[in-house]
CSV table of C-alpha atoms in Angstrom, one decimal:
chain,number,residue,atom,x,y,z
A,1,UNK,CA,-125.3,173.9,11.3
A,2,UNK,CA,-123.9,176.3,14.0
A,3,UNK,CA,-127.1,178.1,14.3
A,4,UNK,CA,-128.9,174.9,15.2
A,5,UNK,CA,-125.9,173.8,17.4
A,6,UNK,CA,-126.1,177.3,19.1
A,7,UNK,CA,-129.9,176.8,19.6
A,8,UNK,CA,-129.5,173.4,20.9
A,9,UNK,CA,-127.1,174.5,23.5
A,10,UNK,CA,-129.4,177.2,24.5
A,11,UNK,CA,-132.1,174.7,25.0
A,12,UNK,CA,-130.0,172.2,26.8
A,13,UNK,CA,-128.5,175.0,29.4
A,14,UNK,CA,-132.4,176.1,29.6
A,15,UNK,CA,-133.9,172.7,30.2
A,16,UNK,CA,-131.4,170.3,31.6
A,17,UNK,CA,-131.9,171.0,35.1
A,18,UNK,CA,-135.6,170.9,35.0
A,19,UNK,CA,-135.3,167.4,33.0
A,20,UNK,CA,-132.4,166.2,35.5
A,21,UNK,CA,-134.8,167.3,38.4
A,22,UNK,CA,-137.6,165.4,37.2
A,23,UNK,CA,-135.8,162.2,36.4
A,24,UNK,CA,-133.9,162.3,39.7
A,25,UNK,CA,-137.1,162.5,41.4
A,26,UNK,CA,-138.4,159.4,39.8
A,27,UNK,CA,-135.2,157.0,39.8
A,28,UNK,CA,-133.6,158.5,43.3
A,29,UNK,CA,-130.1,157.9,41.9
A,30,UNK,CA,-127.8,160.7,40.6
A,31,UNK,CA,-125.9,158.4,38.1
A,32,UNK,CA,-129.0,156.9,36.8
A,33,UNK,CA,-130.6,160.2,36.0
A,34,UNK,CA,-127.6,161.6,34.4
A,35,UNK,CA,-127.5,158.5,32.0
A,36,UNK,CA,-131.4,159.1,31.5
A,37,UNK,CA,-130.8,162.5,30.8
A,38,UNK,CA,-127.9,161.9,28.5
A,39,UNK,CA,-130.3,159.8,26.3
A,40,UNK,CA,-133.1,162.2,26.5
A,41,UNK,CA,-130.8,164.9,25.0
A,42,UNK,CA,-129.1,162.7,22.3
A,43,UNK,CA,-132.5,161.9,21.1
A,44,UNK,CA,-133.2,165.6,21.4
A,45,UNK,CA,-130.4,166.7,19.3
A,46,UNK,CA,-131.1,163.9,16.7
A,47,UNK,CA,-134.9,165.3,16.4
A,48,UNK,CA,-134.0,168.9,17.0
A,49,UNK,CA,-135.0,170.4,13.8
A,50,UNK,CA,-138.6,168.6,13.7
A,51,UNK,CA,-139.7,169.5,17.3
A,52,UNK,CA,-142.1,172.5,17.7
A,53,UNK,CA,-142.6,172.7,21.6
A,54,UNK,CA,-139.2,171.9,23.2
A,55,UNK,CA,-140.2,171.6,26.7
A,56,UNK,CA,-143.3,169.4,25.7
A,57,UNK,CA,-141.0,167.1,23.8
A,58,UNK,CA,-138.2,167.0,26.5
A,59,UNK,CA,-141.1,166.0,29.2
A,60,UNK,CA,-142.6,163.4,27.0
A,61,UNK,CA,-139.1,161.7,26.3
A,62,UNK,CA,-137.9,161.8,29.6
A,63,UNK,CA,-141.4,160.0,30.5
A,64,UNK,CA,-140.7,157.3,28.1
A,65,UNK,CA,-136.9,156.9,29.0
A,66,UNK,CA,-137.7,156.5,32.8
A,67,UNK,CA,-140.5,153.8,31.9
A,68,UNK,CA,-137.7,152.3,29.8
A,69,UNK,CA,-135.2,152.4,32.7
A,70,UNK,CA,-137.8,150.9,35.0
A,71,UNK,CA,-138.8,148.1,32.6
A,72,UNK,CA,-135.1,147.4,31.9
A,73,UNK,CA,-133.7,147.6,35.6
A,74,UNK,CA,-136.3,147.4,38.0
A,75,UNK,CA,-139.1,145.0,36.5
A,76,UNK,CA,-140.6,144.3,39.9
A,77,UNK,CA,-141.7,148.0,40.7
A,78,UNK,CA,-145.2,149.2,39.5
A,79,UNK,CA,-144.4,152.1,37.2
A,80,UNK,CA,-148.0,153.3,37.4
A,81,UNK,CA,-147.1,154.0,41.3
A,82,UNK,CA,-144.1,155.8,40.5
A,83,UNK,CA,-145.7,158.3,38.2
A,84,UNK,CA,-149.1,158.4,40.1
A,85,UNK,CA,-147.3,160.2,43.2
A,86,UNK,CA,-146.6,163.3,41.1
A,87,UNK,CA,-148.9,163.1,38.0
A,88,UNK,CA,-148.6,166.8,37.3
A,89,UNK,CA,-145.1,166.5,37.1
A,90,UNK,CA,-144.6,166.4,33.4
A,91,UNK,CA,-147.3,169.2,32.8
A,92,UNK,CA,-145.1,172.0,33.7
A,93,UNK,CA,-142.1,171.1,35.8
A,94,UNK,CA,-142.9,173.2,38.8
A,95,UNK,CA,-144.4,170.5,41.0
A,96,UNK,CA,-140.9,168.6,41.1
A,97,UNK,CA,-139.4,172.0,42.3
A,98,UNK,CA,-141.9,172.3,45.3
A,99,UNK,CA,-141.2,168.8,46.3
A,100,UNK,CA,-137.4,169.1,46.1
A,101,UNK,CA,-137.6,172.4,47.9
A,102,UNK,CA,-140.2,171.0,50.2
A,103,UNK,CA,-137.8,167.7,51.0
A,104,UNK,CA,-135.0,170.0,51.7
A,105,UNK,CA,-136.8,172.1,54.1
A,106,UNK,CA,-138.6,169.1,56.1
A,107,UNK,CA,-135.2,167.1,56.4
A,108,UNK,CA,-134.4,167.3,60.0
A,109,UNK,CA,-130.6,166.4,58.9
A,110,UNK,CA,-130.3,170.1,57.7
A,111,UNK,CA,-131.0,171.2,61.0
A,112,UNK,CA,-129.0,170.9,64.3
A,113,UNK,CA,-132.4,170.9,66.5
A,114,UNK,CA,-135.7,171.9,66.3
A,115,UNK,CA,-135.1,175.7,67.4
A,116,UNK,CA,-133.0,175.7,64.3
A,117,UNK,CA,-136.1,174.5,62.2
A,118,UNK,CA,-138.0,177.2,63.8
A,119,UNK,CA,-135.4,179.8,63.1
A,120,UNK,CA,-135.5,179.0,59.5
A,121,UNK,CA,-139.2,179.1,59.2
A,122,UNK,CA,-139.4,182.5,60.8
A,123,UNK,CA,-136.8,184.0,58.5
A,124,UNK,CA,-137.2,182.2,55.3
A,125,UNK,CA,-140.9,181.4,55.3
A,126,UNK,CA,-142.3,184.3,57.6
A,127,UNK,CA,-139.9,187.2,56.7
A,128,UNK,CA,-138.7,187.7,60.1
A,129,UNK,CA,-135.4,189.9,60.4
A,130,UNK,CA,-132.7,188.6,62.2
A,131,UNK,CA,-133.3,190.8,65.4
A,132,UNK,CA,-136.9,189.7,65.3
A,133,UNK,CA,-136.0,186.1,65.2
A,134,UNK,CA,-133.4,186.7,67.8
A,135,UNK,CA,-135.8,188.3,70.2
A,136,UNK,CA,-138.3,185.5,69.6
A,137,UNK,CA,-135.8,182.7,70.5
A,138,UNK,CA,-133.9,184.4,73.1
A,139,UNK,CA,-130.6,184.4,71.2
A,140,UNK,CA,-128.4,187.4,69.9
A,141,UNK,CA,-128.8,188.6,66.4
A,142,UNK,CA,-125.3,187.6,65.7
A,143,UNK,CA,-126.1,183.9,66.9
A,144,UNK,CA,-129.2,183.8,64.8
A,145,UNK,CA,-127.1,185.0,61.8
A,146,UNK,CA,-124.5,182.6,62.1
A,147,UNK,CA,-127.0,179.4,62.6
A,148,UNK,CA,-129.0,180.7,59.8
A,149,UNK,CA,-126.0,180.6,57.5
A,150,UNK,CA,-125.3,177.1,58.4
A,151,UNK,CA,-128.8,176.0,58.0
A,152,UNK,CA,-129.0,177.8,54.5
A,153,UNK,CA,-125.4,176.2,53.6
A,154,UNK,CA,-126.8,172.7,54.5
A,155,UNK,CA,-130.0,173.1,52.4
A,156,UNK,CA,-127.8,174.3,49.7
A,157,UNK,CA,-125.7,170.9,50.1
A,158,UNK,CA,-128.6,169.0,50.1
A,159,UNK,CA,-130.0,170.7,46.8
A,160,UNK,CA,-126.7,170.0,45.2
A,161,UNK,CA,-126.9,166.4,45.8
A,162,UNK,CA,-130.2,166.4,44.2
A,163,UNK,CA,-128.5,167.7,41.0
A,164,UNK,CA,-129.6,171.5,41.6
A,165,UNK,CA,-126.8,173.8,41.4
A,166,UNK,CA,-128.4,177.2,41.5
A,167,UNK,CA,-132.1,178.5,42.3
A,168,UNK,CA,-132.6,179.1,38.6
A,169,UNK,CA,-132.7,175.2,38.1
A,170,UNK,CA,-136.1,175.3,40.2
A,171,UNK,CA,-137.6,177.9,38.2
């Protein structure tokens, strides 16, 4: 039993962030997403010895759990539309990550102004150094370094609100 429990714990640690991220994107509520994930992982534990492909089983179970959630709590919503927007999500989980990252980068609440957005794009997307960015924007290197730190802190907070505690959760 301990070997099964250890393997389950390992699989839970490995897949929970992916499953949570996928569920959260569908229900847009942290508490509901946590409840659905709990249901999925309880079923996962109960069926654990019978499962050959853990990831595939978990994505199938989360899909069913989300369908059930909408059927019970939001019967007026067309569930097909919820899944059609991101239909590739359940193939490999990576599309969810790209969507969440893109939302974080595009959310202007994470930036004080358009210059901050440009600064972030130059450094994070285009691999500019702080010095190169400072020269482009007419700022000092120290100003760029400080502002970039504030921006990344906001983006990290945004991701935490989406249930992502570290970058490994997105991989």
